[in-house]
Amino acid sequence: MSDVHPLDPLVRRWSKYRSFSTGDRNAIRELPYVRRTFGKDAYIVREGEQAGECSLILRGFAYRQKLLSDGDRQIISFHIPTEFVDLQNGVLGIADHNVQSLNHCEIAAVSRSAIIELADQRPAVRMAMWIDTLIDSSIFREWVVNVGRRDSRARIAHLLCELVIRLQRIGADREGLFDFPLTQEQLADATGLTAVHTNRTLQSLRREGLLQLSNGILRVLDWEGLREVGDFDELYLHQQV
Amino acid sequence: MSDVHPLDPLVRRWSKYRSFSTGDRNAIRELPYVRRTFGKDAYIVREGEQAGECSLILRGFAYRQKLLSDGDRQIISFHIPTEFVDLQNGVLGIADHNVQSLNHCEIAAVSRSAIIELADQRPAVRMAMWIDTLIDSSIFREWVVNVGRRDSRARIAHLLCELVIRLQRIGADREGLFDFPLTQEQLADATGLTAVHTNRTLQSLRREGLLQLSNGILRVLDWEGLREVGDFDELYLHQQV
DNA sequence: CGTTAATTTGAGACCATTCAATTTCGGTGG
DNA sequence: CCACCGAAATTGAATGGTCTCAAATTAACG
């Protein structure tokens, strides 16, 4: 399938969960959307806001986060092109966390009502959407395990494994190389570590020849090794539903 | 509404999310289910299993957990009566984590196909179900924050705040007293701490007059204090959708 | 090419862990 | 009703992984 329409990557992504009719595909393509661009670290959604629309990433990375009362930040997930960063807001209405762009980002903003209408009228698409939010949920569960029970090396390794798999799935790998714009501080905020310790942990992983990571480029040198260090089992990503 | 039917608590719970017609209510009540009882620590669902049914708690507590390769355990959520412990399995099909009973437990087991059929035929119920899974998801996000960024006192306090709110909502409080069958080891597995440190942390919370917890009974003595220690903001529970 | 952001390094402090032993609790049978 | 037992809770002391604070180095960008 060649991508002639900006929403085709979404069609392709969702059609892995449910087989779509031509009508289903067209209904997705006909979603009214507004294209928005965000610079680095811009807020796409704010906690407590009434959510008027859902944001699909066309280009760039985004992340969800929550701020503690003492100013500490916990990153809750990272998102890559073809993914909605806040599909749940289409249903729940009020945002329970923040969403920020990680780098320069292009977003297709779809109104809540259009999402709901599509779900109402297209059973197959509705199920794909539900599955999408459920896989999200599964990833959060795995993150609870990651920050709750694994040591620093395993946490970082596990996170990298997850992102590598997800990037591969959208065809974002270039022969083992990945554009990887996360700073060490963001890696730290996602794993519940400090930036300093994240730095030392990455050095340890590099020293063992598991990976290279610099200048925003990640190269996995020893996938099996990284997987083992991270105690990584991709079942939770539900690649085949 | 008086509970004449065993599934009425579920009807009541879901009807907070969406207004139901009489037909909707009856459709829920007519869900075919099998009543099962489980002793303490029995497995209700196992990771990797093809899920044939969804389990609604009629009595008792349950929890979801994942095991690491080194045998460590992370508890991912607790569940109380009126809640499904694995509604997502109705859609995803394959269980990505374990579910265990916490104490003596009565479950209504509903087949996947019945869940799906109900969702297909009853738009309002379908939305309530989706909302249920999305609130689940929101709770997982908050747990990532809890184990990722808070210190031991805040983690325990936050978890207790959440359970208190949820127990109150199903009317399980008896004038500030709660049946609270969690062991310190389970509390530890849920907060990413050790049982020993959980013990010392609980003592610290008791010493400050925030709560009493012994013999499976919890009494909150200083709700505002506990809330503050736990950095607790209940927005994420989405009480009003 | 200057300026700021990001990464790296060092040393000391601390929160939580580990390991081991003791006490209390809850349930059971005599 | 009490003695007994295993599970749960509690205590102590030593260890250790991660944090904190501060400074130096390197990379990114206009």
Coordinates of C-alpha atoms (C1' of nucleotides) in Angstrom, one line a residue:
Chain A
M1 CA 0.0 0.0 0.0
S2 CA 1.5 3.3 -1.0
D3 CA 0.9 6.3 1.2
V4 CA -0.9 8.8 -0.9
H5 CA -2.9 10.2 2.0
P6 CA -1.4 11.5 5.2
L7 CA -3.6 9.2 7.2
D8 CA -2.6 6.1 5.4
P9 CA 0.0 5.1 8.0
L10 CA -2.8 5.1 10.5
V11 CA -4.9 2.9 8.3
R12 CA -2.0 0.5 7.9
R13 CA -1.4 0.4 11.6
W14 CA -5.0 -0.2 12.6
S15 CA -5.6 -2.7 9.8
K16 CA -3.1 -5.0 11.6
Y17 CA -5.6 -5.4 14.4
R18 CA -8.8 -5.8 12.3
S19 CA -9.4 -6.5 8.7
F20 CA -11.0 -3.4 7.2
S21 CA -13.4 -3.0 4.3
T22 CA -12.8 -0.3 1.7
G23 CA -15.5 1.7 3.4
D24 CA -13.6 1.4 6.7
R25 CA -10.4 2.6 5.1
N26 CA -12.1 5.5 3.4
A27 CA -13.8 6.5 6.6
I28 CA -10.5 6.8 8.3
R29 CA -9.0 8.7 5.4
E30 CA -11.9 11.1 5.5
L31 CA -11.4 12.0 9.1
P32 CA -11.3 15.8 9.3
Y33 CA -8.1 16.9 10.8
V34 CA -5.9 20.0 11.3
R35 CA -2.2 19.8 10.8
R36 CA -0.2 21.3 13.6
T37 CA 3.5 21.6 14.1
F38 CA 5.3 21.8 17.4
G39 CA 8.8 22.8 18.3
K40 CA 10.9 20.9 20.8
D41 CA 9.3 20.4 24.3
A42 CA 6.1 22.1 23.4
Y43 CA 2.9 21.2 25.2
I44 CA 0.5 19.3 23.0
V45 CA -2.0 18.5 25.9
R46 CA -2.1 19.7 29.4
E47 CA -3.3 17.8 32.5
G48 CA -6.7 18.9 33.7
E49 CA -7.7 20.3 30.3
Q50 CA -11.0 19.5 28.6
A51 CA -9.7 17.6 25.6
G52 CA -11.2 18.8 22.4
E53 CA -9.2 16.7 20.0
C54 CA -6.9 13.7 19.6
S55 CA -3.4 14.0 18.3
L56 CA -1.9 11.6 15.8
I57 CA 1.8 11.9 15.2
L58 CA 2.7 12.3 11.5
R59 CA 6.4 13.2 12.1
G60 CA 8.6 13.4 15.2
F61 CA 8.4 12.0 18.7
A62 CA 6.3 12.9 21.7
Y63 CA 6.0 11.8 25.3
R64 CA 3.5 11.8 28.0
Q65 CA 4.4 12.9 31.5
K66 CA 3.2 13.8 34.9
L67 CA 4.6 16.4 37.2
L68 CA 4.9 15.9 41.0
S69 CA 4.2 18.6 43.4
D70 CA 7.9 18.9 44.1
G71 CA 8.6 19.5 40.4
D72 CA 9.9 16.1 39.6
R73 CA 8.8 14.6 36.4
Q74 CA 7.9 11.1 35.4
I75 CA 7.7 10.2 31.7
I76 CA 4.9 7.7 31.2
S77 CA 5.4 6.8 27.5
F78 CA 7.1 7.7 24.3
H79 CA 5.2 8.0 21.0
I80 CA 6.4 7.7 17.5
P81 CA 4.8 8.4 14.1
T82 CA 1.5 6.6 13.2
E83 CA 0.5 6.6 16.9
F84 CA -2.1 8.7 18.7
V85 CA -0.7 10.2 21.9
D86 CA -4.0 10.7 23.5
L87 CA -6.7 8.6 22.0
Q88 CA -8.2 8.0 25.4
N89 CA -9.0 11.7 25.7
G90 CA -11.5 11.1 22.8
V91 CA -13.5 9.0 25.3
L92 CA -12.6 10.3 28.7
G93 CA -12.8 14.0 27.9
I94 CA -10.5 15.3 30.6
A95 CA -6.7 14.9 30.3
D96 CA -5.1 13.2 33.3
H97 CA -1.6 13.9 32.2
N98 CA 0.6 16.2 30.0
V99 CA 1.8 15.4 26.5
Q100 CA 4.9 17.1 25.1
S101 CA 6.7 17.0 21.8
L102 CA 10.2 15.6 22.0
N103 CA 11.6 17.2 18.9
H104 CA 10.1 19.0 16.0
C105 CA 6.8 17.3 15.5
E106 CA 3.9 17.2 13.0
I107 CA 0.5 16.3 14.4
A108 CA -2.8 15.6 12.8
A109 CA -5.4 16.9 15.3
V110 CA -8.8 15.1 15.0
S111 CA -11.8 16.4 17.0
R112 CA -13.3 14.2 19.7
S113 CA -16.6 14.2 18.0
A114 CA -15.1 12.9 14.7
I115 CA -13.4 10.1 16.7
I116 CA -16.6 9.1 18.4
E117 CA -18.6 9.3 15.2
L118 CA -16.1 7.1 13.4
A119 CA -16.2 4.6 16.3
D120 CA -20.0 4.6 16.3
Q121 CA -20.3 4.0 12.6
R122 CA -17.5 1.6 11.8
P123 CA -17.4 -1.5 14.1
A124 CA -14.1 -2.7 12.7
V125 CA -12.4 0.6 13.2
R126 CA -13.9 1.0 16.6
M127 CA -12.4 -2.3 17.7
A128 CA -9.0 -1.3 16.3
M129 CA -9.2 1.9 18.3
W130 CA -10.1 0.0 21.4
I131 CA -7.3 -2.4 20.8
D132 CA -4.9 0.5 20.4
T133 CA -5.9 1.9 23.8
L134 CA -5.6 -1.6 25.4
I135 CA -2.1 -2.1 24.0
D136 CA -1.2 1.3 25.5
S137 CA -2.5 0.0 28.7
S138 CA -0.4 -3.1 28.5
I139 CA 2.7 -1.0 27.9
F140 CA 1.9 1.0 31.0
R141 CA 1.7 -2.2 33.0
E142 CA 5.1 -3.2 31.8
W143 CA 6.5 0.2 32.7
V144 CA 5.2 -0.3 36.3
V145 CA 7.2 -3.5 36.4
N146 CA 10.2 -1.8 34.8
V147 CA 10.5 1.1 37.2
G148 CA 9.2 -0.9 40.2
R149 CA 11.4 -4.0 40.1
R150 CA 14.4 -3.7 37.8
D151 CA 17.8 -2.2 38.5
S152 CA 19.1 0.6 36.4
R153 CA 20.8 -1.4 33.7
A154 CA 17.7 -3.5 33.2
R155 CA 15.4 -0.5 33.1
I156 CA 17.4 1.3 30.4
A157 CA 17.9 -1.9 28.4
H158 CA 14.2 -2.7 28.6
L159 CA 13.1 0.7 27.5
L160 CA 15.5 0.6 24.5
C161 CA 14.3 -2.8 23.5
E162 CA 10.7 -1.6 23.5
L163 CA 11.5 1.4 21.4
V164 CA 13.6 -0.5 19.0
I165 CA 10.7 -3.0 18.3
R166 CA 8.2 -0.2 17.9
L167 CA 10.5 1.7 15.6
Q168 CA 11.1 -1.3 13.5
R169 CA 7.4 -1.9 13.1
I170 CA 6.9 1.5 11.5
G171 CA 10.0 0.9 9.3
A172 CA 12.1 3.5 11.1
D173 CA 15.3 1.5 11.2
R174 CA 18.1 2.0 8.8
E175 CA 20.1 -1.2 8.9
G176 CA 20.3 -1.4 12.7
L177 CA 20.5 2.4 13.1
F178 CA 17.8 4.4 14.6
D179 CA 17.1 8.1 14.9
F180 CA 16.9 8.4 18.6
P181 CA 16.4 12.0 19.8
L182 CA 15.9 11.2 23.5
T183 CA 18.3 13.1 25.9
Q184 CA 19.7 11.2 28.9
E185 CA 17.6 13.4 31.1
Q186 CA 14.5 12.2 29.3
L187 CA 15.7 8.6 29.5
A188 CA 16.1 9.2 33.2
D189 CA 12.7 10.7 33.7
A190 CA 11.2 7.6 31.9
T191 CA 13.1 5.1 34.0
G192 CA 12.8 6.7 37.4
L193 CA 16.5 7.4 37.6
T194 CA 18.6 10.5 37.7
A195 CA 20.3 11.9 34.6
V196 CA 23.7 11.3 36.3
H197 CA 23.0 7.7 37.0
T198 CA 21.5 7.2 33.5
N199 CA 24.7 8.4 32.1
R200 CA 26.8 5.9 34.1
T201 CA 24.4 3.1 33.2
L202 CA 24.6 3.9 29.5
Q203 CA 28.3 3.8 29.8
S204 CA 28.1 0.4 31.4
L205 CA 25.9 -0.9 28.5
R206 CA 28.3 0.6 26.0
R207 CA 31.3 -0.8 27.7
E208 CA 29.8 -4.3 27.3
G209 CA 29.4 -3.8 23.6
L210 CA 25.6 -3.9 23.7
L211 CA 24.9 -0.7 21.9
Q212 CA 26.2 2.7 20.7
L213 CA 24.2 5.8 21.5
S214 CA 25.4 9.3 20.7
N215 CA 24.4 12.3 18.7
G216 CA 20.8 11.2 18.6
I217 CA 21.6 7.9 16.9
L218 CA 21.2 4.5 18.4
R219 CA 22.8 1.3 17.1
V220 CA 22.1 -2.0 18.8
L221 CA 25.2 -4.1 18.6
D222 CA 24.0 -7.1 20.5
W223 CA 20.3 -7.5 20.4
E224 CA 20.2 -10.8 22.4
G225 CA 22.5 -9.3 25.0
L226 CA 20.4 -6.2 25.4
R227 CA 17.2 -8.3 25.6
E228 CA 18.8 -10.4 28.3
V229 CA 20.0 -7.5 30.4
G230 CA 16.6 -5.9 30.1
D231 CA 14.7 -9.1 30.9
F232 CA 12.7 -8.2 27.8
D233 CA 9.8 -10.3 26.5
E234 CA 7.8 -8.6 23.8
L235 CA 4.5 -10.4 24.5
Y236 CA 3.2 -7.2 26.2
L237 CA 3.4 -5.3 22.9
H238 CA 0.7 -7.6 21.4
Q239 CA 2.2 -7.5 18.0
Q240 CA -0.3 -10.0 16.7
V241 CA -3.7 -9.5 18.3
Chain B
M1 CA -31.6 0.6 43.3
S2 CA -31.7 -2.6 45.3
D3 CA -29.5 -5.4 44.3
V4 CA -31.8 -8.3 43.4
H5 CA -29.4 -9.7 40.8
P6 CA -25.8 -10.6 41.3
L7 CA -24.7 -8.4 38.4
D8 CA -26.6 -5.3 39.7
P9 CA -23.4 -3.9 41.3
L10 CA -21.9 -4.0 37.8
V11 CA -24.9 -2.2 36.3
R12 CA -24.6 0.5 39.0
R13 CA -20.9 0.9 38.4
W14 CA -21.2 1.2 34.7
S15 CA -24.2 3.4 34.8
K16 CA -22.1 6.1 36.4
Y17 CA -20.2 6.4 33.1
R18 CA -23.2 6.4 30.7
S19 CA -26.9 6.6 31.1
F20 CA -28.5 3.3 30.4
S21 CA -31.9 2.4 29.0
T22 CA -33.9 -0.4 30.6
G23 CA -32.8 -2.5 27.7
D24 CA -29.2 -1.8 28.4
R25 CA -29.6 -2.7 32.1
N26 CA -31.3 -5.9 31.2
A27 CA -28.7 -6.9 28.7
I28 CA -26.1 -6.6 31.3
R29 CA -28.1 -8.6 33.8
E30 CA -28.7 -11.3 31.2
L31 CA -25.0 -11.8 30.7
P32 CA -24.4 -15.6 31.0
Y33 CA -21.8 -16.2 33.7
V34 CA -20.4 -19.0 35.8
R35 CA -19.8 -18.4 39.5
R36 CA -16.4 -19.4 40.7
T37 CA -14.7 -19.3 44.0
F38 CA -11.0 -19.1 44.7
G39 CA -9.0 -19.6 47.9
K40 CA -6.2 -17.2 48.9
D41 CA -3.5 -16.7 46.3
A42 CA -5.1 -18.8 43.6
Y43 CA -4.4 -18.0 40.0
I44 CA -7.4 -16.6 38.2
V45 CA -5.6 -15.8 34.9
R46 CA -2.1 -16.8 33.8
E47 CA 0.2 -14.8 31.6
G48 CA 0.4 -16.2 28.1
E49 CA -2.9 -17.9 28.3
Q50 CA -5.6 -17.6 25.6
A51 CA -8.3 -15.8 27.6
G52 CA -11.7 -17.4 27.2
E53 CA -13.5 -15.4 29.8
C54 CA -13.5 -12.2 31.8
S55 CA -13.7 -12.2 35.6
L56 CA -15.9 -9.9 37.6
I57 CA -15.3 -9.8 41.3
L58 CA -18.4 -10.4 43.3
R59 CA -16.7 -10.8 46.7
G60 CA -13.1 -10.5 47.9
F61 CA -10.0 -8.9 46.5
A62 CA -7.7 -9.8 43.6
Y63 CA -4.5 -8.4 42.1
R64 CA -2.7 -8.4 38.9
Q65 CA 1.0 -9.2 38.8
K66 CA 4.0 -10.0 36.6
L67 CA 6.9 -12.2 37.5
L68 CA 10.5 -11.3 36.5
S69 CA 12.9 -13.9 35.3
D70 CA 14.7 -13.7 38.7
G71 CA 11.5 -14.5 40.5
D72 CA 10.8 -11.0 41.8
R73 CA 7.2 -10.0 41.6
Q74 CA 5.6 -6.7 40.7
I75 CA 1.9 -6.2 41.6
I76 CA 0.3 -4.0 38.9
S77 CA -3.1 -3.3 40.4
F78 CA -5.5 -4.4 43.1
H79 CA -9.2 -5.1 42.4
I80 CA -12.3 -5.0 44.6
P81 CA -15.9 -6.1 44.2
T82 CA -17.8 -4.7 41.2
E83 CA -14.6 -4.6 39.1
F84 CA -13.5 -6.7 36.2
V85 CA -9.9 -7.9 36.7
D86 CA -9.3 -8.6 33.1
L87 CA -11.8 -6.9 30.8
Q88 CA -9.0 -6.2 28.3
N89 CA -8.7 -9.9 27.7
G90 CA -12.2 -9.9 26.2
V91 CA -10.7 -7.8 23.4
L92 CA -7.0 -8.7 23.3
G93 CA -7.4 -12.5 23.7
I94 CA -4.0 -13.3 25.1
A95 CA -3.3 -12.5 28.8
D96 CA -0.1 -10.4 29.2
H97 CA 0.0 -10.8 33.0
N98 CA -1.2 -13.0 35.9
V99 CA -4.2 -12.4 38.1
Q100 CA -4.4 -13.8 41.6
S101 CA -7.0 -13.8 44.3
L102 CA -5.9 -11.9 47.4
N103 CA -8.3 -13.7 49.8
H104 CA -11.3 -15.9 49.5
C105 CA -12.9 -14.6 46.3
E106 CA -16.1 -15.0 44.4
I107 CA -16.0 -14.4 40.7
A108 CA -18.5 -14.2 37.9
A109 CA -16.8 -15.5 34.8
V110 CA -18.2 -14.2 31.6
S111 CA -17.2 -15.6 28.2
R112 CA -15.3 -13.4 25.8
S113 CA -17.9 -13.9 23.1
A114 CA -20.7 -12.7 25.5
I115 CA -18.7 -9.6 26.3
I116 CA -18.1 -8.8 22.6
E117 CA -21.7 -9.4 21.7
L118 CA -22.9 -7.1 24.5
A119 CA -20.5 -4.5 23.3
D120 CA -21.6 -4.8 19.7
Q121 CA -25.3 -4.6 20.5
R122 CA -25.4 -2.0 23.2
P123 CA -23.6 1.2 22.3
A124 CA -24.0 2.7 25.8
V125 CA -22.7 -0.4 27.5
R126 CA -19.9 -0.6 25.0
M127 CA -18.9 2.9 25.9
A128 CA -19.0 2.2 29.6
M129 CA -16.8 -0.8 29.0
W130 CA -14.3 1.2 27.0
I131 CA -14.3 3.9 29.7
D132 CA -13.7 1.2 32.3
T133 CA -10.6 0.0 30.5
L134 CA -9.4 3.6 30.0
I135 CA -9.7 4.3 33.7
D136 CA -7.7 1.2 34.3
S137 CA -5.1 2.6 32.0
S138 CA -5.1 5.9 33.8
I139 CA -4.4 4.1 37.1
F140 CA -1.5 2.3 35.6
R141 CA 0.0 5.6 34.5
E142 CA -0.3 6.9 38.0
W143 CA 1.4 3.8 39.3
V144 CA 4.3 4.4 37.0
V145 CA 4.7 7.8 38.6
N146 CA 4.3 6.3 42.0
V147 CA 7.0 3.7 41.8
G148 CA 9.1 5.8 39.5
R149 CA 9.4 9.0 41.4
R150 CA 8.1 8.9 44.9
D151 CA 9.9 7.9 48.1
S152 CA 8.7 5.0 50.2
R153 CA 6.4 7.0 52.5
A154 CA 4.7 8.7 49.5
R155 CA 4.4 5.5 47.6
I156 CA 2.6 3.7 50.5
A157 CA 0.5 6.7 51.3
H158 CA -0.5 7.2 47.7
L159 CA -1.5 3.6 47.3
L160 CA -3.6 3.7 50.5
C161 CA -5.3 6.9 49.3
E162 CA -6.3 5.3 46.0
L163 CA -7.7 2.1 47.7
V164 CA -9.6 4.1 50.2
I165 CA -11.3 6.2 47.5
R166 CA -12.2 3.1 45.5
L167 CA -13.5 1.2 48.5
Q168 CA -15.6 4.2 49.5
R169 CA -17.1 4.3 46.1
I170 CA -18.5 0.8 46.4
G171 CA -19.6 1.5 49.9
A172 CA -17.1 -0.7 51.6
D173 CA -16.2 1.7 54.4
R174 CA -17.6 1.2 57.8
E175 CA -17.3 4.7 59.4
G176 CA -13.7 5.2 58.5
L177 CA -12.8 1.5 58.9
F178 CA -11.9 -0.7 55.9
D179 CA -11.4 -4.4 55.6
F180 CA -7.9 -4.4 54.2
P181 CA -6.5 -7.9 53.7
L182 CA -3.2 -6.9 52.0
T183 CA -0.1 -8.2 53.7
Q184 CA 2.9 -6.0 54.0
E185 CA 4.7 -8.2 51.4
Q186 CA 1.9 -7.5 48.9
L187 CA 2.0 -3.8 49.7
A188 CA 5.8 -4.1 49.1
D189 CA 5.3 -5.8 45.7
A190 CA 2.9 -3.2 44.6
T191 CA 5.1 -0.2 45.5
G192 CA 8.4 -1.6 44.4
L193 CA 9.8 -1.8 47.9
T194 CA 10.9 -4.7 50.1
A195 CA 8.7 -6.1 52.8
V196 CA 11.1 -5.0 55.5
H197 CA 11.2 -1.4 54.3
T198 CA 7.4 -1.4 53.9
N199 CA 7.2 -2.4 57.5
R200 CA 9.4 0.5 58.6
T201 CA 7.5 2.9 56.4
L202 CA 4.2 1.9 57.8
Q203 CA 5.5 2.4 61.2
S204 CA 6.6 5.9 60.2
L205 CA 3.1 6.7 58.9
R206 CA 1.5 5.3 62.1
R207 CA 3.9 7.1 64.3
E208 CA 2.8 10.4 62.7
G209 CA -0.8 9.6 63.5
L210 CA -1.9 9.2 59.9
L211 CA -3.4 5.8 60.1
Q212 CA -3.9 2.5 61.9
L213 CA -3.3 -0.7 60.1
S214 CA -3.4 -4.1 61.7
N215 CA -5.2 -7.4 61.7
G216 CA -6.4 -6.7 58.2
I217 CA -8.2 -3.5 59.2
L218 CA -7.3 0.0 58.0
R219 CA -8.4 3.1 59.7
V220 CA -7.4 6.5 58.3
L221 CA -6.9 8.9 61.1
D222 CA -5.7 11.9 59.1
W223 CA -7.0 11.9 55.6
E224 CA -5.6 15.3 54.6
G225 CA -2.2 14.4 56.1
L226 CA -2.1 11.1 54.2
R227 CA -3.1 12.7 51.0
E228 CA -0.3 15.3 51.4
V229 CA 2.3 12.7 52.2
G230 CA 1.2 10.7 49.2
D231 CA 1.0 13.7 46.9
F232 CA -2.4 12.4 46.0
D233 CA -4.7 14.0 43.5
E234 CA -7.6 11.8 42.5
L235 CA -8.2 13.3 39.1
Y236 CA -6.6 10.2 37.6
L237 CA -9.4 8.0 39.0
H238 CA -11.9 9.8 36.7
Q239 CA -14.7 9.6 39.2
Q240 CA -16.9 11.8 37.0
V241 CA -16.5 11.0 33.4
Chain C
dC1 C1' 32.5 31.2 17.0
dG2 C1' 30.2 32.3 20.9
dT3 C1' 26.6 30.6 23.9
dT4 C1' 23.7 27.3 25.9
dA5 C1' 22.3 22.6 26.3
dA6 C1' 23.9 18.0 27.0
dT7 C1' 27.1 14.7 28.6
dT8 C1' 30.6 13.2 31.7
dT9 C1' 33.3 12.8 36.0
dG10 C1' 34.2 12.7 41.1
dA11 C1' 33.3 12.2 45.9
dG12 C1' 30.3 11.8 49.8
dA13 C1' 25.7 11.0 51.7
dC14 C1' 21.5 8.5 52.1
dC15 C1' 17.6 5.7 51.3
dA16 C1' 16.5 1.3 50.7
dT17 C1' 18.2 -3.5 50.6
dT18 C1' 20.0 -7.8 52.4
dC19 C1' 20.4 -11.2 55.7
dA20 C1' 19.3 -13.1 60.0
dA21 C1' 16.9 -13.4 64.1
dT22 C1' 12.9 -12.5 67.1
dT23 C1' 8.2 -11.6 68.2
dT24 C1' 3.4 -11.5 67.3
dC25 C1' -0.7 -13.0 65.0
dG26 C1' -4.1 -16.3 63.2
dG27 C1' -5.7 -20.6 62.8
dT28 C1' -6.0 -25.5 64.3
dG29 C1' -6.3 -29.7 66.9
dG30 C1' -6.1 -31.8 71.4
Chain D
dC1 C1' -9.5 -23.3 76.4
dC2 C1' -4.9 -23.8 75.7
dA3 C1' -0.8 -25.5 73.2
dC4 C1' 1.0 -25.5 69.0
dC5 C1' 2.3 -24.2 64.4
dG6 C1' 3.2 -21.6 60.2
dA7 C1' 2.5 -17.0 58.4
dA8 C1' 3.1 -12.3 59.0
dA9 C1' 5.2 -8.6 61.3
dT10 C1' 9.1 -6.6 63.6
dT11 C1' 13.9 -5.5 64.8
dG12 C1' 19.0 -4.9 64.1
dA13 C1' 23.2 -4.3 61.7
dA14 C1' 25.8 -4.1 57.7
dT15 C1' 25.9 -3.4 52.7
dG16 C1' 25.1 -1.2 48.5
dG17 C1' 22.8 1.0 44.6
dT18 C1' 21.4 5.3 43.5
dC19 C1' 21.3 10.2 44.6
dT20 C1' 23.1 14.8 45.4
dC21 C1' 26.0 18.5 44.6
dA22 C1' 29.4 20.6 42.0
dA23 C1' 32.6 21.1 38.4
dA24 C1' 34.6 20.0 33.8
dT25 C1' 34.1 18.6 29.2
dT26 C1' 31.8 18.0 24.9
dA27 C1' 28.1 18.7 21.6
dA28 C1' 24.5 21.5 19.3
dC29 C1' 23.0 25.7 17.2
dG30 C1' 22.3 30.3 15.6

